[in-house]
Amino acid sequence: MNDPKAEAGLVGEHPSPLFLADGTPNWRKIRGLFPATEKIAYLDIARKALLPALAEEAAYEWFADIASSEAGRHSFSMEGVEATRRQVATTFGAAPETIALVKNTSEAINIVAQGFDWRDGDNLVISEAEHENNTFPWRPLAHRGIEVRVVPADPSGMVTTEALTAAVDARTRILSVAWVAYGLGQRADLDALSAFCRAQDILFVVDAIQGLGVLDRRLDDFGADVVAAGGHKAQMSVTGAGLMYVAPRALNRFQPPFAAKYSFDTLDRTVADPVYAPDAHRFEYGNPNFLGLAIQRRSAEFIAAIGLHAIEERVHALTDLIIEGADRIGVKVRTPRAWDERAGIVSLDLGGVSAERVEAELAEDGIRVAAKDGHLRAAAHFYNNEEDVARLFDRLQHHLSKAGQ
Ligand SMILES: Cc1ncc(COP(=O)(O)O)c(C=O)c1O
């Protein structure tokens, strides 16, 4: 198979096509790898990522291998799966043995919820700002005598560290938060929360899907016991190919709720009481999503080649422009402004105008954003540019003034 990084022009001596002479990314060229950006202003990565053309090539090569005389030897190879694990670990900063290649955020959270050694009367803490998939996985525990404590957001939509920690008591066993909240876009203070959880011996779980691939922070530096992230947002993988990071200290704090081939340290079916795999492999079972993992690997290479540091800077600059655009046309920004309290999402308060209607009107204009919890959410990524943001505010101003007439 061809070397994908070389094909994408991502490796070799600078200047390569995707980098400027000073070694910084050539964002214009990189944008060109996302065909949809020619047609629309896509400010909706918080819903689904656009995928670079090289993800499509990975899928094409996967099928081509099956159609060739190789008959799928590479496409269905477990070595390919391990290559994905190594690449994801390198890109997002963790040892490969701490990564389980799970289907999505929900699967990872359910593994913890169902595998944890709960005692009657225990509780866990989440917040009202969590996505369905960091809420529903915990709900069935109520039938087992476990209290699910849901911390309310304050009137501005924020959930503070103080509010989360105030909900904890001596029976709290797990605290689970989004790194970046999907609606407001608030970034959690991982340092404060992880230190608190460590001191109280609480398992700290982070839903990282809205931050992974945007922010420059290693997975093994979250201070988390478990990090869950579906693949289909800034990881630029596909649905069904996500990841779960399990800190070595947390490996034995919950049991894999499922077991099949690859869960154990043996493939010998005659062993009556097999021992779980010694690392995060134990949370995987059965045949993996080979096609999804091939795409996940290619996209993780791509992200690493650009560099998370450069990506974070780019998203910071573009979201600053979104905030400026909102200020200019007098739309209230709900998301906190300090960079360490937000990431790629900016939530806008349309002052009573229906966010659903405006989302639909903007879509007609070729501008994709989302209505979330009654507000308009714009989410930028490195393939966006200044023109996308200008188009958004030009049309938003138009639709809002029409609504005000
Ligand atoms: C914060 C958050 N968590 C989880 C998900 C998705 O969960 P899953 O990966 O299980 O589909 C989303 C969006 O789809 C999200 O915004």
Short mmCIF file of C-alpha atoms and ligand atoms in Angstrom, two decimals:
data_model
loop_
_atom_site.label_atom_id
_atom_site.label_comp_id
_atom_site.label_asym_id
_atom_site.label_seq_id
_atom_site.Cartn_x
_atom_site.Cartn_y
_atom_site.Cartn_z
CA MET A 1 0.00 0.00 0.00
CA ASN A 2 1.14 3.56 -0.62
CA ASP A 3 2.34 5.77 2.18
CA PRO A 4 -0.66 7.98 2.97
CA LYS A 5 1.33 10.79 4.50
CA ALA A 6 3.54 11.03 1.46
CA GLU A 7 0.46 10.92 -0.77
CA ALA A 8 -1.13 13.76 1.15
CA GLY A 9 2.06 15.76 0.89
CA LEU A 10 2.35 15.75 4.66
CA VAL A 11 5.88 14.47 4.94
CA GLY A 12 9.22 15.28 3.41
CA GLU A 13 11.35 18.34 3.56
CA HIS A 14 9.74 21.73 4.05
CA PRO A 15 8.46 23.43 2.06
CA SER A 16 5.96 20.65 1.39
CA PRO A 17 2.65 21.78 -0.13
CA LEU A 18 0.80 21.84 3.18
CA PHE A 19 3.37 23.87 5.08
CA LEU A 20 4.74 27.34 4.50
CA ALA A 21 8.46 27.99 4.23
CA ASP A 22 8.63 28.77 7.95
CA GLY A 23 7.20 25.32 8.75
CA THR A 24 3.76 26.56 9.83
CA PRO A 25 0.68 24.96 8.27
CA ASN A 26 -0.59 26.38 5.01
CA TRP A 27 -4.22 26.58 6.09
CA ARG A 28 -5.44 27.48 2.62
CA LYS A 29 -3.94 24.31 1.17
CA ILE A 30 -5.13 22.23 4.09
CA ARG A 31 -8.65 23.56 3.62
CA GLY A 32 -8.42 22.30 0.05
CA LEU A 33 -8.29 18.73 1.41
CA PHE A 34 -11.89 19.11 2.60
CA PRO A 35 -14.00 19.18 -0.57
CA ALA A 36 -17.17 20.42 1.14
CA THR A 37 -15.45 23.67 2.13
CA GLU A 38 -15.65 24.77 -1.52
CA LYS A 39 -19.41 24.68 -1.35
CA ILE A 40 -20.45 25.61 2.16
CA ALA A 41 -19.28 27.37 5.32
CA TYR A 42 -19.23 24.37 7.63
CA LEU A 43 -19.19 25.64 11.22
CA ASP A 44 -20.68 22.51 12.70
CA ILE A 45 -17.89 20.15 13.69
CA ALA A 46 -19.50 19.91 17.13
CA ARG A 47 -22.15 17.81 15.35
CA LYS A 48 -20.08 15.84 12.82
CA ALA A 49 -16.62 16.40 11.37
CA LEU A 50 -15.97 16.99 7.76
CA LEU A 51 -13.48 14.32 6.77
CA PRO A 52 -10.36 15.06 4.76
CA ALA A 53 -10.11 13.48 1.31
CA LEU A 54 -7.41 11.17 2.65
CA ALA A 55 -10.03 9.49 4.88
CA GLU A 56 -11.93 8.63 1.72
CA GLU A 57 -8.69 7.26 0.23
CA ALA A 58 -8.21 5.05 3.30
CA ALA A 59 -11.69 3.63 2.79
CA TYR A 60 -11.05 3.14 -0.91
CA GLU A 61 -7.78 1.32 -0.22
CA TRP A 62 -9.52 -0.85 2.36
CA PHE A 63 -12.02 -2.08 -0.24
CA ALA A 64 -9.38 -2.28 -2.97
CA ASP A 65 -7.35 -4.68 -0.83
CA ILE A 66 -10.40 -6.94 -0.54
CA ALA A 67 -10.99 -6.81 -4.28
CA SER A 68 -7.34 -7.56 -5.05
CA SER A 69 -5.56 -10.91 -4.96
CA GLU A 70 -4.78 -10.09 -1.33
CA ALA A 71 -8.50 -10.77 -0.68
CA GLY A 72 -8.55 -8.55 2.41
CA ARG A 73 -5.33 -9.78 4.00
CA HIS A 74 -4.35 -6.21 4.97
CA SER A 75 -7.88 -4.90 5.46
CA PHE A 76 -8.70 -7.55 8.06
CA SER A 77 -5.32 -7.70 9.76
CA MET A 78 -5.03 -7.41 13.51
CA GLU A 79 -1.65 -5.79 12.88
CA GLY A 80 -3.59 -2.96 11.20
CA VAL A 81 -5.68 -2.62 14.35
CA GLU A 82 -2.53 -2.38 16.45
CA ALA A 83 -1.14 0.19 14.02
CA THR A 84 -4.28 2.28 14.62
CA ARG A 85 -3.84 1.95 18.37
CA ARG A 86 -0.22 3.09 18.13
CA GLN A 87 -1.09 6.01 15.86
CA VAL A 88 -4.00 7.21 17.99
CA ALA A 89 -1.78 6.91 21.06
CA THR A 90 0.98 8.94 19.40
CA THR A 91 -1.37 11.61 18.07
CA PHE A 92 -3.33 12.14 21.27
CA GLY A 93 -0.59 11.44 23.78
CA ALA A 94 -0.77 8.15 25.63
CA ALA A 95 0.87 4.75 25.77
CA PRO A 96 -0.76 2.35 23.26
CA GLU A 97 -1.61 -0.16 25.99
CA THR A 98 -3.81 2.47 27.70
CA ILE A 99 -6.03 2.80 24.62
CA ALA A 100 -9.08 0.62 23.93
CA LEU A 101 -10.49 1.07 20.43
CA VAL A 102 -14.16 1.19 21.35
CA LYS A 103 -17.15 2.12 19.24
CA ASN A 104 -18.00 5.50 20.72
CA THR A 105 -18.29 7.64 23.84
CA SER A 106 -21.40 5.77 24.94
CA GLU A 107 -19.68 2.40 24.87
CA ALA A 108 -16.78 3.64 26.98
CA ILE A 109 -19.07 5.27 29.55
CA ASN A 110 -21.26 2.16 29.69
CA ILE A 111 -18.21 -0.03 30.26
CA VAL A 112 -17.42 2.02 33.36
CA ALA A 113 -21.05 2.27 34.53
CA GLN A 114 -21.70 -1.45 34.21
CA GLY A 115 -18.27 -2.71 35.20
CA PHE A 116 -17.78 -0.65 38.36
CA ASP A 117 -17.95 -2.37 41.74
CA TRP A 118 -20.92 -0.42 43.11
CA ARG A 119 -22.24 -0.75 46.66
CA ASP A 120 -25.84 -0.04 47.55
CA GLY A 121 -26.14 3.65 48.51
CA ASP A 122 -23.22 4.83 46.38
CA ASN A 123 -23.68 7.83 44.12
CA LEU A 124 -22.06 9.42 41.10
CA VAL A 125 -21.98 13.03 39.96
CA ILE A 126 -22.61 14.43 36.49
CA SER A 127 -24.15 17.73 35.42
CA GLU A 128 -27.10 19.04 33.52
CA ALA A 129 -24.72 20.23 30.77
CA GLU A 130 -23.72 16.68 29.84
CA HIS A 131 -24.70 15.16 26.52
CA GLU A 132 -27.27 12.34 26.45
CA ASN A 133 -24.39 9.91 26.07
CA ASN A 134 -22.77 10.92 29.33
CA THR A 135 -26.17 10.88 31.05
CA PHE A 136 -28.25 7.92 29.87
CA PRO A 137 -25.46 5.33 30.44
CA TRP A 138 -25.65 6.10 34.17
CA ARG A 139 -29.45 6.13 34.51
CA PRO A 140 -30.05 2.34 34.76
CA LEU A 141 -27.84 2.30 37.87
CA ALA A 142 -30.74 3.81 39.81
CA HIS A 143 -32.35 0.35 39.71
CA ARG A 144 -29.32 -0.96 41.57
CA GLY A 145 -29.60 1.57 44.40
CA ILE A 146 -27.08 4.01 42.97
CA GLU A 147 -28.00 7.69 43.04
CA VAL A 148 -27.26 9.70 39.90
CA ARG A 149 -26.63 13.26 41.07
CA VAL A 150 -27.17 15.80 38.30
CA VAL A 151 -25.67 19.20 39.14
CA PRO A 152 -27.77 22.03 37.68
CA ALA A 153 -26.17 24.63 35.45
CA ASP A 154 -26.28 28.22 36.71
CA PRO A 155 -28.56 30.73 34.91
CA SER A 156 -25.80 31.46 32.38
CA GLY A 157 -25.52 27.76 31.51
CA MET A 158 -22.19 27.29 33.31
CA VAL A 159 -21.34 24.41 35.60
CA THR A 160 -18.56 25.48 37.91
CA THR A 161 -15.92 23.29 39.53
CA GLU A 162 -17.33 24.42 42.89
CA ALA A 163 -20.85 23.29 41.98
CA LEU A 164 -19.56 19.86 40.91
CA THR A 165 -17.41 19.32 43.97
CA ALA A 166 -20.18 20.56 46.30
CA ALA A 167 -22.37 17.68 45.06
CA VAL A 168 -19.82 15.12 46.21
CA ASP A 169 -20.14 13.34 49.53
CA ALA A 170 -18.53 10.35 51.23
CA ARG A 171 -20.53 7.93 49.04
CA THR A 172 -19.55 9.48 45.72
CA ARG A 173 -17.57 6.98 43.67
CA ILE A 174 -17.47 8.56 40.20
CA LEU A 175 -17.44 12.11 38.77
CA SER A 176 -17.99 12.30 35.02
CA VAL A 177 -17.75 15.53 33.02
CA ALA A 178 -17.34 16.70 29.46
CA TRP A 179 -13.96 18.25 28.68
CA VAL A 180 -15.89 20.70 26.50
CA ALA A 181 -19.66 20.92 26.97
CA TYR A 182 -21.53 20.29 23.72
CA GLY A 183 -24.03 23.16 24.13
CA LEU A 184 -22.39 26.12 25.83
CA GLY A 185 -18.86 25.10 24.86
CA GLN A 186 -17.54 25.56 28.41
CA ARG A 187 -14.19 23.84 28.98
CA ALA A 188 -13.90 22.02 32.31
CA ASP A 189 -11.00 22.72 34.65
CA LEU A 190 -9.39 19.29 34.42
CA ASP A 191 -6.55 20.17 36.78
CA ALA A 192 -8.84 21.21 39.61
CA LEU A 193 -11.32 18.37 39.12
CA SER A 194 -8.68 15.66 38.79
CA ALA A 195 -6.84 16.85 41.90
CA PHE A 196 -10.11 16.88 43.81
CA CYS A 197 -11.08 13.38 42.64
CA ARG A 198 -7.65 11.97 43.39
CA ALA A 199 -7.77 13.36 46.93
CA GLN A 200 -11.25 11.85 47.51
CA ASP A 201 -10.47 8.54 45.72
CA ILE A 202 -13.24 9.22 43.20
CA LEU A 203 -12.96 7.75 39.71
CA PHE A 204 -12.65 10.72 37.34
CA VAL A 205 -14.21 10.12 33.92
CA VAL A 206 -13.95 12.64 31.08
CA ASP A 207 -16.08 12.75 27.93
CA ALA A 208 -13.50 14.30 25.61
CA ILE A 209 -15.28 14.12 22.26
CA GLN A 210 -15.65 17.91 21.85
CA GLY A 211 -12.01 18.63 22.72
CA LEU A 212 -9.99 15.77 21.27
CA GLY A 213 -8.37 16.88 18.03
CA VAL A 214 -8.94 20.56 18.90
CA LEU A 215 -6.96 21.17 22.09
CA ASP A 216 -3.30 20.47 22.60
CA ARG A 217 -3.33 18.33 25.71
CA ARG A 218 -2.07 14.77 26.02
CA LEU A 219 -4.63 12.16 27.06
CA ASP A 220 -2.32 10.94 29.78
CA ASP A 221 -2.06 14.49 31.14
CA PHE A 222 -5.80 14.97 31.83
CA GLY A 223 -5.41 13.58 35.34
CA ALA A 224 -8.38 11.39 34.40
CA ASP A 225 -8.90 7.72 35.14
CA VAL A 226 -10.93 7.22 31.99
CA VAL A 227 -11.27 9.38 28.89
CA ALA A 228 -14.02 8.53 26.40
CA ALA A 229 -14.24 9.93 22.89
CA GLY A 230 -16.31 8.87 19.92
CA GLY A 231 -14.51 9.32 16.62
CA HIS A 232 -16.84 11.40 14.52
CA LYS A 233 -15.95 14.92 15.60
CA ALA A 234 -12.50 16.55 15.69
CA GLN A 235 -10.78 13.16 15.87
CA MET A 236 -11.89 13.00 12.21
CA SER A 237 -12.56 9.32 12.46
CA VAL A 238 -15.99 7.90 11.71
CA THR A 239 -18.90 6.82 13.87
CA GLY A 240 -18.12 3.37 15.24
CA ALA A 241 -14.38 4.03 15.58
CA GLY A 242 -13.64 5.93 18.78
CA LEU A 243 -11.32 5.50 21.71
CA MET A 244 -11.21 4.96 25.44
CA TYR A 245 -8.13 5.87 27.48
CA VAL A 246 -7.76 3.99 30.77
CA ALA A 247 -5.03 5.17 33.14
CA PRO A 248 -2.93 2.23 34.36
CA ARG A 249 -3.95 2.98 37.96
CA ALA A 250 -7.63 2.62 37.00
CA LEU A 251 -7.37 -0.61 35.00
CA ASN A 252 -8.63 -2.81 37.81
CA ARG A 253 -11.19 -0.40 39.22
CA PHE A 254 -13.92 -1.73 36.93
CA GLN A 255 -14.39 -5.03 35.12
CA PRO A 256 -15.07 -5.45 31.41
CA PRO A 257 -18.83 -6.04 31.24
CA PHE A 258 -18.45 -7.95 27.97
CA ALA A 259 -16.05 -10.70 27.02
CA ALA A 260 -15.15 -12.41 23.76
CA LYS A 261 -12.11 -13.15 21.63
CA TYR A 262 -9.38 -10.58 22.42
CA SER A 263 -10.65 -9.78 25.96
CA PHE A 264 -8.24 -12.21 27.62
CA ASP A 265 -4.55 -12.91 27.70
CA THR A 266 -5.22 -16.20 25.90
CA LEU A 267 -7.03 -17.36 22.78
CA ASP A 268 -7.32 -20.88 24.20
CA ARG A 269 -11.05 -21.67 24.47
CA THR A 270 -10.42 -24.60 26.83
CA VAL A 271 -9.25 -22.32 29.65
CA ALA A 272 -12.20 -22.23 32.06
CA ASP A 273 -11.27 -19.06 33.90
CA PRO A 274 -9.15 -16.98 31.56
CA VAL A 275 -7.33 -13.89 32.83
CA TYR A 276 -8.20 -10.52 31.29
CA ALA A 277 -5.69 -8.96 28.93
CA PRO A 278 -3.14 -7.04 31.01
CA ASP A 279 -4.02 -3.66 29.46
CA ALA A 280 -6.87 -1.75 27.82
CA HIS A 281 -7.32 -4.55 25.24
CA ARG A 282 -9.54 -6.18 27.85
CA PHE A 283 -12.33 -3.71 27.02
CA GLU A 284 -12.43 -4.83 23.38
CA TYR A 285 -14.23 -7.95 22.26
CA GLY A 286 -14.86 -9.79 19.02
CA ASN A 287 -13.99 -8.62 15.54
CA PRO A 288 -13.22 -4.91 15.47
CA ASN A 289 -14.51 -2.26 13.06
CA PHE A 290 -11.65 -2.84 10.62
CA LEU A 291 -12.85 -0.28 8.07
CA GLY A 292 -13.50 2.42 10.66
CA LEU A 293 -10.13 1.78 12.26
CA ALA A 294 -8.37 2.18 8.91
CA ILE A 295 -9.97 5.61 8.54
CA GLN A 296 -9.28 6.49 12.18
CA ARG A 297 -5.60 5.67 11.66
CA ARG A 298 -5.28 7.82 8.54
CA SER A 299 -6.99 10.80 10.14
CA ALA A 300 -4.89 10.49 13.30
CA GLU A 301 -1.76 10.58 11.13
CA PHE A 302 -3.10 13.68 9.45
CA ILE A 303 -3.80 15.45 12.74
CA ALA A 304 -0.33 14.54 14.05
CA ALA A 305 1.27 15.82 10.86
CA ILE A 306 -0.40 19.21 11.22
CA GLY A 307 0.20 19.21 14.97
CA LEU A 308 -2.27 19.79 17.80
CA HIS A 309 -0.44 22.92 18.86
CA ALA A 310 -1.02 24.56 15.48
CA ILE A 311 -4.60 23.28 15.36
CA GLU A 312 -5.43 24.75 18.77
CA GLU A 313 -3.95 28.12 17.76
CA ARG A 314 -5.98 28.12 14.57
CA VAL A 315 -9.24 27.25 16.32
CA HIS A 316 -8.51 29.86 18.97
CA ALA A 317 -8.04 32.54 16.31
CA LEU A 318 -11.17 31.53 14.37
CA THR A 319 -13.37 31.39 17.46
CA ASP A 320 -12.05 34.79 18.53
CA LEU A 321 -13.32 36.04 15.17
CA ILE A 322 -16.72 34.46 15.82
CA ILE A 323 -16.93 36.23 19.17
CA GLU A 324 -15.91 39.53 17.53
CA GLY A 325 -18.50 39.01 14.80
CA ALA A 326 -21.23 38.46 17.40
CA ASP A 327 -20.16 41.56 19.34
CA ARG A 328 -20.19 43.59 16.13
CA ILE A 329 -23.79 42.75 15.26
CA GLY A 330 -24.95 42.87 18.89
CA VAL A 331 -25.59 39.15 19.47
CA LYS A 332 -24.90 37.94 22.99
CA VAL A 333 -22.13 35.35 23.38
CA ARG A 334 -23.03 32.72 26.01
CA THR A 335 -19.72 30.86 25.97
CA PRO A 336 -17.09 32.09 28.44
CA ARG A 337 -14.55 34.29 26.67
CA ALA A 338 -11.30 33.23 28.31
CA TRP A 339 -9.55 30.67 26.12
CA ASP A 340 -8.87 28.27 28.97
CA GLU A 341 -12.62 28.11 29.60
CA ARG A 342 -13.67 27.26 26.06
CA ALA A 343 -12.53 25.53 22.84
CA GLY A 344 -14.05 25.34 19.32
CA ILE A 345 -17.69 26.01 20.24
CA VAL A 346 -19.29 29.45 20.50
CA SER A 347 -22.91 29.56 21.66
CA LEU A 348 -24.99 32.58 20.68
CA ASP A 349 -28.11 33.89 22.37
CA LEU A 350 -30.46 35.09 19.65
CA GLY A 351 -32.59 37.04 22.11
CA GLY A 352 -35.83 35.15 21.61
CA VAL A 353 -35.54 34.50 17.87
CA SER A 354 -35.95 30.78 17.13
CA ALA A 355 -32.52 29.17 16.81
CA GLU A 356 -34.09 26.28 14.88
CA ARG A 357 -35.51 28.65 12.31
CA VAL A 358 -32.25 30.56 11.94
CA GLU A 359 -30.32 27.29 11.62
CA ALA A 360 -32.60 26.30 8.73
CA GLU A 361 -32.33 29.74 7.08
CA LEU A 362 -28.54 29.72 7.33
CA ALA A 363 -28.45 26.20 5.88
CA GLU A 364 -30.35 27.57 2.87
CA ASP A 365 -27.55 30.13 2.54
CA GLY A 366 -24.92 27.37 2.60
CA ILE A 367 -23.86 28.06 6.19
CA ARG A 368 -24.01 25.15 8.61
CA VAL A 369 -24.38 25.75 12.33
CA ALA A 370 -26.64 24.08 14.91
CA ALA A 371 -29.52 25.01 17.17
CA LYS A 372 -28.74 23.57 20.61
CA ASP A 373 -30.84 23.98 23.72
CA GLY A 374 -32.57 27.00 22.19
CA HIS A 375 -29.33 28.76 21.19
CA LEU A 376 -27.24 28.90 18.04
CA ARG A 377 -23.96 26.99 18.14
CA ALA A 378 -21.10 27.78 15.78
CA ALA A 379 -18.15 25.41 15.97
CA ALA A 380 -14.95 26.18 14.09
CA HIS A 381 -12.16 23.88 13.04
CA PHE A 382 -8.87 24.34 11.25
CA TYR A 383 -10.44 23.91 7.81
CA ASN A 384 -12.58 27.00 8.35
CA ASN A 385 -11.37 30.42 7.32
CA GLU A 386 -12.09 34.07 7.93
CA GLU A 387 -14.53 34.16 5.01
CA ASP A 388 -16.69 31.42 6.57
CA VAL A 389 -17.01 33.53 9.70
CA ALA A 390 -17.75 36.71 7.74
CA ARG A 391 -20.46 34.88 5.75
CA LEU A 392 -22.03 33.64 8.97
CA PHE A 393 -22.40 37.11 10.45
CA ASP A 394 -23.47 38.73 7.24
CA ARG A 395 -26.38 36.30 6.88
CA LEU A 396 -27.13 36.09 10.58
CA GLN A 397 -27.52 39.85 10.75
CA HIS A 398 -29.86 39.68 7.78
CA HIS A 399 -32.05 36.94 9.30
CA LEU A 400 -32.16 38.61 12.71
CA SER A 401 -33.13 42.00 11.31
CA LYS A 402 -35.85 40.31 9.25
CA ALA A 403 -37.14 38.54 12.38
CA GLY A 404 -37.14 41.86 14.27
CA GLN A 405 -39.33 43.64 11.70
C1 LIG B 1 -20.26 15.85 24.64
C2 LIG B 1 -20.69 14.72 23.75
N1 LIG B 1 -20.57 13.45 24.18
C3 LIG B 1 -20.91 12.41 23.40
C4 LIG B 1 -21.39 12.60 22.11
C5 LIG B 1 -21.68 11.45 21.24
O1 LIG B 1 -21.61 10.22 21.89
P1 LIG B 1 -21.24 8.93 21.05
O2 LIG B 1 -19.79 9.04 20.70
O3 LIG B 1 -21.51 7.81 22.00
O4 LIG B 1 -22.13 8.87 19.87
C6 LIG B 1 -21.56 13.91 21.64
C7 LIG B 1 -22.10 14.22 20.29
O5 LIG B 1 -22.53 13.45 19.46
C8 LIG B 1 -21.17 14.98 22.47
O6 LIG B 1 -21.26 16.25 22.03
#
